[in-house]
């Protein structure tokens, strides 16, 4: 028996990084998976990998910042797989910048992709899940939704928003008796294209930054995408049936100091 046998999952930003690891793990544990991403080629490749390994997956293209795309993508999942039990709001971006250097355009783009997306996805998933007896929504926040960093002002704001929005949605769903749980996950620094690109944007300061970041993780190294995928799997599965409005920190001890 897989840990999410028979469930239907949708994972945004599923083409790479944490999203890809989550799609592969959910599929290995028995879920039918809808991989969604803005990147069609890479997203289709993940769905293909799952199907070739005996799992069940489809790909639906979507920009998570677009309300229309959410309507289309949820429709694609429900018609393609027959319902929706698990939504992982994973897609996100980082634009490096302090409160002084960040532009309004960068700020707004970050909020649109990281926070508006979570609102839109949660709202639309609730509409489907409440009619079918419930579900689990897992929102990717970050340790950056709990602590501040000087050079990620817009990202901090978006991830802090995801953290507290998750609690609001969780309480609402519980009080309405929908059987829908909503939780957030807070990774430390994980080796994915997102972190590699953010580090590259620092230019000559990149190496020093990486050493500094590693030193802030008491375990002495960065995390891997699977470290986060296993936490998401727990929250997605019925093993966490009493867990809602909670924040699961997976950070090698970063925020324990
Ligand atoms: P990643 O490697 O950059 O993968 C993110 C995926 O999302 C990419 O395939 C990306 O496509 C896609 N995406 C970007 N914008 C999108 C949009 N508007 N609509 C749909 N898809 C979009 O990122 P990751 O490191 O796995 O991060 C996943 C989540 O975990 C994010 O929410 C991130 O903030 C959070 N997180 C990550 C870390 C970390 O250290 N990696 C730490 C804490 C939290 P393109 O590449 O084509 O843009």
mmCIF file of C-alpha atoms and ligand atoms in Angstrom:
data_model
loop_
_atom_site.group_PDB
_atom_site.id
_atom_site.type_symbol
_atom_site.label_atom_id
_atom_site.label_comp_id
_atom_site.label_asym_id
_atom_site.label_seq_id
_atom_site.Cartn_x
_atom_site.Cartn_y
_atom_site.Cartn_z
ATOM 1 C CA UNK A 1 0.000 0.000 0.000
ATOM 2 C CA UNK A 2 1.332 3.425 -0.924
ATOM 3 C CA UNK A 3 0.948 6.293 1.545
ATOM 4 C CA UNK A 4 -1.322 8.234 -0.839
ATOM 5 C CA UNK A 5 -2.849 5.326 -2.740
ATOM 6 C CA UNK A 6 -5.833 6.275 -4.879
ATOM 7 C CA UNK A 7 -5.486 10.017 -4.312
ATOM 8 C CA UNK A 8 -5.298 12.653 -7.041
ATOM 9 C CA UNK A 9 -2.594 15.292 -6.584
ATOM 10 C CA UNK A 10 -1.782 18.547 -8.363
ATOM 11 C CA UNK A 11 1.712 20.010 -7.906
ATOM 12 C CA UNK A 12 2.511 23.476 -9.266
ATOM 13 C CA UNK A 13 6.062 24.190 -10.406
ATOM 14 C CA UNK A 14 6.426 20.439 -10.808
ATOM 15 C CA UNK A 15 8.988 20.598 -13.606
ATOM 16 C CA UNK A 16 12.048 20.848 -11.388
ATOM 17 C CA UNK A 17 13.482 21.194 -7.899
ATOM 18 C CA UNK A 18 11.203 20.499 -4.929
ATOM 19 C CA UNK A 19 8.131 20.294 -7.182
ATOM 20 C CA UNK A 20 9.647 17.562 -9.354
ATOM 21 C CA UNK A 21 10.816 15.563 -6.312
ATOM 22 C CA UNK A 22 7.299 15.878 -4.864
ATOM 23 C CA UNK A 23 5.620 14.693 -8.077
ATOM 24 C CA UNK A 24 7.906 11.642 -8.276
ATOM 25 C CA UNK A 25 7.444 10.760 -4.591
ATOM 26 C CA UNK A 26 3.651 11.179 -4.573
ATOM 27 C CA UNK A 27 3.468 8.987 -7.679
ATOM 28 C CA UNK A 28 5.714 6.323 -6.099
ATOM 29 C CA UNK A 29 3.388 6.349 -3.075
ATOM 30 C CA UNK A 30 0.316 5.669 -5.214
ATOM 31 C CA UNK A 31 -1.155 9.048 -6.201
ATOM 32 C CA UNK A 32 -2.174 10.014 -9.721
ATOM 33 C CA UNK A 33 -0.262 13.243 -10.291
ATOM 34 C CA UNK A 34 -0.967 16.365 -12.318
ATOM 35 C CA UNK A 35 2.350 18.097 -12.927
ATOM 36 C CA UNK A 36 1.795 21.776 -13.679
ATOM 37 C CA UNK A 37 4.392 24.357 -14.638
ATOM 38 C CA UNK A 38 5.019 27.382 -16.808
ATOM 39 C CA UNK A 39 7.743 25.325 -18.565
ATOM 40 C CA UNK A 40 5.901 22.870 -20.823
ATOM 41 C CA UNK A 41 8.882 20.846 -22.050
ATOM 42 C CA UNK A 42 10.354 20.179 -18.584
ATOM 43 C CA UNK A 43 6.904 19.580 -17.053
ATOM 44 C CA UNK A 44 5.932 17.072 -19.736
ATOM 45 C CA UNK A 45 9.220 15.250 -19.137
ATOM 46 C CA UNK A 46 8.347 14.747 -15.442
ATOM 47 C CA UNK A 47 4.887 13.390 -16.311
ATOM 48 C CA UNK A 48 6.493 11.077 -18.882
ATOM 49 C CA UNK A 49 9.031 9.813 -16.327
ATOM 50 C CA UNK A 50 6.211 8.930 -13.922
ATOM 51 C CA UNK A 51 4.183 7.110 -16.596
ATOM 52 C CA UNK A 52 7.255 5.212 -17.843
ATOM 53 C CA UNK A 53 7.916 4.009 -14.292
ATOM 54 C CA UNK A 54 4.448 2.541 -13.864
ATOM 55 C CA UNK A 55 2.753 5.544 -12.239
ATOM 56 C CA UNK A 56 -0.024 7.775 -13.550
ATOM 57 C CA UNK A 57 0.554 11.422 -14.465
ATOM 58 C CA UNK A 58 -0.580 14.187 -16.773
ATOM 59 C CA UNK A 59 0.910 17.611 -17.475
ATOM 60 C CA UNK A 60 -1.110 20.849 -17.447
ATOM 61 C CA UNK A 61 0.592 24.098 -18.429
ATOM 62 C CA UNK A 62 -0.134 27.042 -16.128
ATOM 63 C CA UNK A 63 1.211 30.380 -14.967
ATOM 64 C CA UNK A 64 0.296 30.315 -11.269
ATOM 65 C CA UNK A 65 -0.010 34.104 -11.167
ATOM 66 C CA UNK A 66 -2.924 34.002 -13.628
ATOM 67 C CA UNK A 67 -6.492 33.443 -12.386
ATOM 68 C CA UNK A 68 -7.579 32.253 -15.832
ATOM 69 C CA UNK A 69 -4.751 29.732 -15.921
ATOM 70 C CA UNK A 70 -5.850 28.407 -12.522
ATOM 71 C CA UNK A 71 -9.390 27.839 -13.827
ATOM 72 C CA UNK A 72 -8.021 26.065 -16.899
ATOM 73 C CA UNK A 73 -5.446 24.001 -14.946
ATOM 74 C CA UNK A 74 -7.897 22.805 -12.287
ATOM 75 C CA UNK A 75 -10.307 21.896 -15.105
ATOM 76 C CA UNK A 76 -7.481 19.974 -16.805
ATOM 77 C CA UNK A 77 -6.748 18.039 -13.577
ATOM 78 C CA UNK A 78 -10.378 17.224 -12.779
ATOM 79 C CA UNK A 79 -11.209 16.133 -16.332
ATOM 80 C CA UNK A 80 -7.865 14.355 -16.858
ATOM 81 C CA UNK A 81 -7.621 12.487 -13.550
ATOM 82 C CA UNK A 82 -11.183 12.526 -12.182
ATOM 83 C CA UNK A 83 -10.953 14.829 -9.155
ATOM 84 C CA UNK A 84 -8.588 16.621 -6.787
ATOM 85 C CA UNK A 85 -7.561 15.404 -3.313
ATOM 86 C CA UNK A 86 -4.158 17.072 -2.861
ATOM 87 C CA UNK A 87 -2.920 20.479 -4.020
ATOM 88 C CA UNK A 88 0.733 21.393 -3.504
ATOM 89 C CA UNK A 89 1.195 25.128 -4.095
ATOM 90 C CA UNK A 90 4.903 24.885 -4.826
ATOM 91 C CA UNK A 91 5.826 27.206 -7.726
ATOM 92 C CA UNK A 92 7.834 30.211 -6.587
ATOM 93 C CA UNK A 93 10.577 32.627 -7.551
ATOM 94 C CA UNK A 94 13.282 34.648 -5.809
ATOM 95 C CA UNK A 95 14.405 38.077 -6.970
ATOM 96 C CA UNK A 96 17.340 39.178 -4.844
ATOM 97 C CA UNK A 97 17.037 42.728 -3.473
ATOM 98 C CA UNK A 98 17.026 44.708 -0.237
ATOM 99 C CA UNK A 99 14.321 47.130 0.882
ATOM 100 C CA UNK A 100 16.430 49.862 -0.776
ATOM 101 C CA UNK A 101 17.395 48.145 -4.026
ATOM 102 C CA UNK A 102 14.191 46.242 -4.890
ATOM 103 C CA UNK A 103 11.954 47.897 -7.465
ATOM 104 C CA UNK A 104 8.158 48.001 -7.252
ATOM 105 C CA UNK A 105 8.014 45.853 -10.394
ATOM 106 C CA UNK A 106 10.201 43.155 -8.770
ATOM 107 C CA UNK A 107 8.124 43.366 -5.585
ATOM 108 C CA UNK A 108 4.843 42.958 -7.471
ATOM 109 C CA UNK A 109 6.127 40.093 -9.623
ATOM 110 C CA UNK A 110 7.305 38.265 -6.482
ATOM 111 C CA UNK A 111 3.964 38.705 -4.710
ATOM 112 C CA UNK A 112 2.079 37.623 -7.852
ATOM 113 C CA UNK A 113 4.013 34.365 -8.355
ATOM 114 C CA UNK A 114 4.570 33.462 -4.682
ATOM 115 C CA UNK A 115 1.486 34.778 -2.878
ATOM 116 C CA UNK A 116 -1.361 35.604 -5.300
ATOM 117 C CA UNK A 117 -0.830 32.092 -6.689
ATOM 118 C CA UNK A 118 -1.351 30.474 -3.291
ATOM 119 C CA UNK A 119 -4.543 32.474 -2.705
ATOM 120 C CA UNK A 120 -5.922 31.593 -6.163
ATOM 121 C CA UNK A 121 -4.947 27.929 -5.935
ATOM 122 C CA UNK A 122 -6.267 27.461 -2.415
ATOM 123 C CA UNK A 123 -9.548 29.191 -3.264
ATOM 124 C CA UNK A 124 -10.136 27.151 -6.398
ATOM 125 C CA UNK A 125 -9.070 23.857 -4.845
ATOM 126 C CA UNK A 126 -11.480 24.417 -1.941
ATOM 127 C CA UNK A 127 -14.337 24.850 -4.439
ATOM 128 C CA UNK A 128 -13.608 21.389 -5.868
ATOM 129 C CA UNK A 129 -12.588 19.581 -2.666
ATOM 130 C CA UNK A 130 -15.555 20.691 -0.547
ATOM 131 C CA UNK A 131 -17.903 19.003 -3.021
ATOM 132 C CA UNK A 132 -16.002 15.713 -2.824
ATOM 133 C CA UNK A 133 -15.554 15.260 0.921
ATOM 134 C CA UNK A 134 -12.276 17.069 1.551
ATOM 135 C CA UNK A 135 -8.602 17.135 0.746
ATOM 136 C CA UNK A 136 -5.193 18.438 1.715
ATOM 137 C CA UNK A 137 -3.601 21.684 0.559
ATOM 138 C CA UNK A 138 0.132 22.138 1.159
ATOM 139 C CA UNK A 139 1.591 25.607 0.650
ATOM 140 C CA UNK A 140 5.323 26.138 0.185
ATOM 141 C CA UNK A 141 6.475 28.963 2.394
ATOM 142 C CA UNK A 142 10.119 29.057 3.552
ATOM 143 C CA UNK A 143 12.280 29.765 6.566
ATOM 144 C CA UNK A 144 12.179 33.182 4.875
ATOM 145 C CA UNK A 145 8.525 33.352 5.912
ATOM 146 C CA UNK A 146 9.612 33.171 9.553
ATOM 147 C CA UNK A 147 12.888 35.122 9.700
ATOM 148 C CA UNK A 148 14.090 38.132 7.703
ATOM 149 C CA UNK A 149 17.133 38.347 5.402
ATOM 150 C CA UNK A 150 18.368 41.739 4.239
ATOM 151 C CA UNK A 151 18.670 40.795 0.561
ATOM 152 C CA UNK A 152 15.317 39.068 0.044
ATOM 153 C CA UNK A 153 12.849 41.774 1.061
ATOM 154 C CA UNK A 154 10.106 40.923 -1.452
ATOM 155 C CA UNK A 155 10.585 37.161 -1.013
ATOM 156 C CA UNK A 156 10.365 37.503 2.793
ATOM 157 C CA UNK A 157 7.093 39.403 2.451
ATOM 158 C CA UNK A 158 5.600 36.841 0.062
ATOM 159 C CA UNK A 159 6.567 33.834 2.176
ATOM 160 C CA UNK A 160 5.390 35.471 5.407
ATOM 161 C CA UNK A 161 2.105 36.041 3.601
ATOM 162 C CA UNK A 162 1.874 32.372 2.613
ATOM 163 C CA UNK A 163 2.478 31.316 6.223
ATOM 164 C CA UNK A 164 -0.325 33.353 7.783
ATOM 165 C CA UNK A 165 -2.755 33.014 4.857
ATOM 166 C CA UNK A 166 -2.434 29.238 5.283
ATOM 167 C CA UNK A 167 -3.633 29.505 8.884
ATOM 168 C CA UNK A 168 -6.613 31.669 7.891
ATOM 169 C CA UNK A 169 -7.670 29.216 5.182
ATOM 170 C CA UNK A 170 -7.144 26.236 7.515
ATOM 171 C CA UNK A 171 -9.389 27.650 10.233
ATOM 172 C CA UNK A 172 -12.055 28.626 7.704
ATOM 173 C CA UNK A 173 -12.138 25.134 6.158
ATOM 174 C CA UNK A 174 -12.197 23.439 9.581
ATOM 175 C CA UNK A 175 -15.027 25.658 10.862
ATOM 176 C CA UNK A 176 -17.040 25.047 7.694
ATOM 177 C CA UNK A 177 -16.644 21.286 8.173
ATOM 178 C CA UNK A 178 -15.229 20.802 4.668
ATOM 179 C CA UNK A 179 -12.702 18.112 5.657
ATOM 180 C CA UNK A 180 -10.017 20.169 3.951
ATOM 181 C CA UNK A 181 -6.675 20.632 5.742
ATOM 182 C CA UNK A 182 -4.289 23.471 4.851
ATOM 183 C CA UNK A 183 -0.670 23.524 6.043
ATOM 184 C CA UNK A 184 2.574 25.274 5.170
ATOM 185 C CA UNK A 185 6.079 23.878 4.690
ATOM 186 C CA UNK A 186 9.187 25.921 5.508
ATOM 187 C CA UNK A 187 12.356 24.645 3.851
ATOM 188 C CA UNK A 188 15.845 25.846 4.686
ATOM 189 C CA UNK A 189 18.231 26.240 1.734
ATOM 190 C CA UNK A 190 17.727 23.347 -0.669
ATOM 191 C CA UNK A 191 19.954 22.605 -3.652
ATOM 192 C CA UNK A 192 17.613 23.416 -6.551
ATOM 193 C CA UNK A 193 17.763 25.629 -9.666
ATOM 194 C CA UNK A 194 16.012 28.389 -7.668
ATOM 195 C CA UNK A 195 18.856 28.630 -5.142
ATOM 196 C CA UNK A 196 21.541 28.170 -7.826
ATOM 197 C CA UNK A 197 20.084 31.058 -9.869
ATOM 198 C CA UNK A 198 19.752 33.330 -6.827
ATOM 199 C CA UNK A 199 23.355 32.593 -5.844
ATOM 200 C CA UNK A 200 24.583 33.231 -9.422
ATOM 201 C CA UNK A 201 22.906 36.655 -9.389
ATOM 202 C CA UNK A 202 25.270 37.674 -6.555
ATOM 203 C CA UNK A 203 28.273 37.535 -8.934
ATOM 204 C CA UNK A 204 31.619 37.802 -7.142
ATOM 205 C CA UNK A 205 29.954 37.555 -3.708
ATOM 206 C CA UNK A 206 28.381 34.169 -4.528
ATOM 207 C CA UNK A 207 31.025 31.833 -3.010
ATOM 208 C CA UNK A 208 31.234 33.742 0.257
ATOM 209 C CA UNK A 209 27.437 33.786 0.464
ATOM 210 C CA UNK A 210 27.180 30.008 -0.017
ATOM 211 C CA UNK A 211 29.763 29.350 2.741
ATOM 212 C CA UNK A 212 27.898 31.748 5.031
ATOM 213 C CA UNK A 213 24.585 30.025 4.309
ATOM 214 C CA UNK A 214 25.988 26.525 4.899
ATOM 215 C CA UNK A 215 27.420 27.708 8.232
ATOM 216 C CA UNK A 216 23.949 28.849 9.306
ATOM 217 C CA UNK A 217 22.592 25.281 8.970
ATOM 218 C CA UNK A 218 23.734 23.504 12.163
ATOM 219 C CA UNK A 219 23.794 20.169 10.266
ATOM 220 C CA UNK A 220 26.616 21.659 8.137
ATOM 221 C CA UNK A 221 25.136 21.278 4.665
ATOM 222 C CA UNK A 222 22.237 22.356 2.469
ATOM 223 C CA UNK A 223 19.139 20.202 2.031
ATOM 224 C CA UNK A 224 18.011 18.071 -0.899
ATOM 225 C CA UNK A 225 14.660 18.300 -2.698
ATOM 226 C CA UNK A 226 13.601 14.907 -1.299
ATOM 227 C CA UNK A 227 14.021 16.201 2.274
ATOM 228 C CA UNK A 228 11.126 18.552 1.550
ATOM 229 C CA UNK A 229 9.137 16.117 -0.588
ATOM 230 C CA UNK A 230 8.908 13.667 2.343
ATOM 231 C CA UNK A 231 7.422 16.413 4.549
ATOM 232 C CA UNK A 232 4.924 17.307 1.836
ATOM 233 C CA UNK A 233 4.004 13.618 1.465
ATOM 234 C CA UNK A 234 3.189 13.417 5.189
ATOM 235 C CA UNK A 235 0.943 16.499 5.038
ATOM 236 C CA UNK A 236 -0.694 15.259 1.823
ATOM 237 C CA UNK A 237 -1.462 11.819 3.263
ATOM 238 C CA UNK A 238 -4.126 10.800 5.779
ATOM 239 C CA UNK A 239 -1.309 10.185 8.309
ATOM 240 C CA UNK A 240 -1.636 13.906 9.093
ATOM 241 C CA UNK A 241 -5.439 13.877 9.450
ATOM 242 C CA UNK A 242 -5.304 15.899 12.729
ATOM 243 C CA UNK A 243 -2.841 18.449 11.311
ATOM 244 C CA UNK A 244 -4.160 21.739 9.935
ATOM 245 C CA UNK A 245 -2.989 25.347 10.079
ATOM 246 C CA UNK A 246 0.435 24.088 11.065
ATOM 247 C CA UNK A 247 3.894 24.989 9.780
ATOM 248 C CA UNK A 248 6.359 22.199 9.098
ATOM 249 C CA UNK A 249 9.933 23.524 9.293
ATOM 250 C CA UNK A 250 12.521 21.380 7.455
ATOM 251 C CA UNK A 251 15.736 23.377 7.686
ATOM 252 C CA UNK A 252 18.679 21.441 9.149
ATOM 253 C CA UNK A 253 18.290 23.475 12.328
ATOM 254 C CA UNK A 254 18.607 26.914 10.655
ATOM 255 C CA UNK A 255 15.801 28.547 12.650
ATOM 256 C CA UNK A 256 16.520 26.662 15.886
ATOM 257 C CA UNK A 257 19.223 29.133 16.907
HETATM 258 P P1 LIG B 1 12.801 25.895 -8.725
HETATM 259 O O1 LIG B 1 13.882 24.874 -8.725
HETATM 260 O O2 LIG B 1 13.088 27.231 -9.327
HETATM 261 O O3 LIG B 1 11.503 25.285 -9.405
HETATM 262 C C1 LIG B 1 10.338 26.062 -9.448
HETATM 263 C C2 LIG B 1 9.508 25.677 -10.638
HETATM 264 O O4 LIG B 1 8.397 26.587 -10.678
HETATM 265 C C3 LIG B 1 10.245 25.830 -11.958
HETATM 266 O O5 LIG B 1 9.952 24.758 -12.813
HETATM 267 C C4 LIG B 1 9.698 27.136 -12.496
HETATM 268 O O6 LIG B 1 9.726 27.225 -13.907
HETATM 269 C C5 LIG B 1 8.276 27.087 -11.989
HETATM 270 N N1 LIG B 1 7.651 28.392 -12.027
HETATM 271 C C6 LIG B 1 8.228 29.609 -11.827
HETATM 272 N N2 LIG B 1 7.327 30.568 -11.991
HETATM 273 C C7 LIG B 1 6.156 29.971 -12.312
HETATM 274 C C8 LIG B 1 4.871 30.441 -12.617
HETATM 275 N N3 LIG B 1 4.592 31.754 -12.647
HETATM 276 N N4 LIG B 1 3.899 29.543 -12.877
HETATM 277 C C9 LIG B 1 4.157 28.213 -12.875
HETATM 278 N N5 LIG B 1 5.379 27.713 -12.625
HETATM 279 C C10 LIG B 1 6.364 28.576 -12.338
HETATM 280 O O7 LIG B 1 12.299 26.169 -7.223
HETATM 281 P P2 LIG B 1 12.478 25.271 -5.874
HETATM 282 O O8 LIG B 1 13.747 25.634 -5.238
HETATM 283 O O9 LIG B 1 12.174 23.862 -6.172
HETATM 284 O O10 LIG B 1 11.346 25.936 -4.978
HETATM 285 C C11 LIG B 1 10.024 25.423 -4.918
HETATM 286 C C12 LIG B 1 9.275 26.163 -3.839
HETATM 287 O O11 LIG B 1 9.941 25.997 -2.581
HETATM 288 C C13 LIG B 1 9.194 27.673 -4.057
HETATM 289 O O12 LIG B 1 7.954 28.158 -3.637
HETATM 290 C C14 LIG B 1 10.308 28.219 -3.178
HETATM 291 O O13 LIG B 1 10.086 29.546 -2.793
HETATM 292 C C15 LIG B 1 10.218 27.263 -2.004
HETATM 293 N N6 LIG B 1 11.469 27.204 -1.245
HETATM 294 C C16 LIG B 1 12.624 26.808 -1.831
HETATM 295 C C17 LIG B 1 13.794 26.791 -1.077
HETATM 296 C C18 LIG B 1 15.104 26.361 -1.660
HETATM 297 O O14 LIG B 1 16.110 26.529 -0.954
HETATM 298 N N7 LIG B 1 15.174 25.834 -2.859
HETATM 299 C C19 LIG B 1 13.760 27.189 0.256
HETATM 300 C C20 LIG B 1 12.560 27.587 0.818
HETATM 301 C C21 LIG B 1 11.406 27.592 0.052
HETATM 302 P P3 LIG B 1 10.896 28.122 -14.619
HETATM 303 O O15 LIG B 1 12.196 27.547 -14.163
HETATM 304 O O16 LIG B 1 10.625 27.962 -16.070
HETATM 305 O O17 LIG B 1 10.701 29.527 -14.107
#
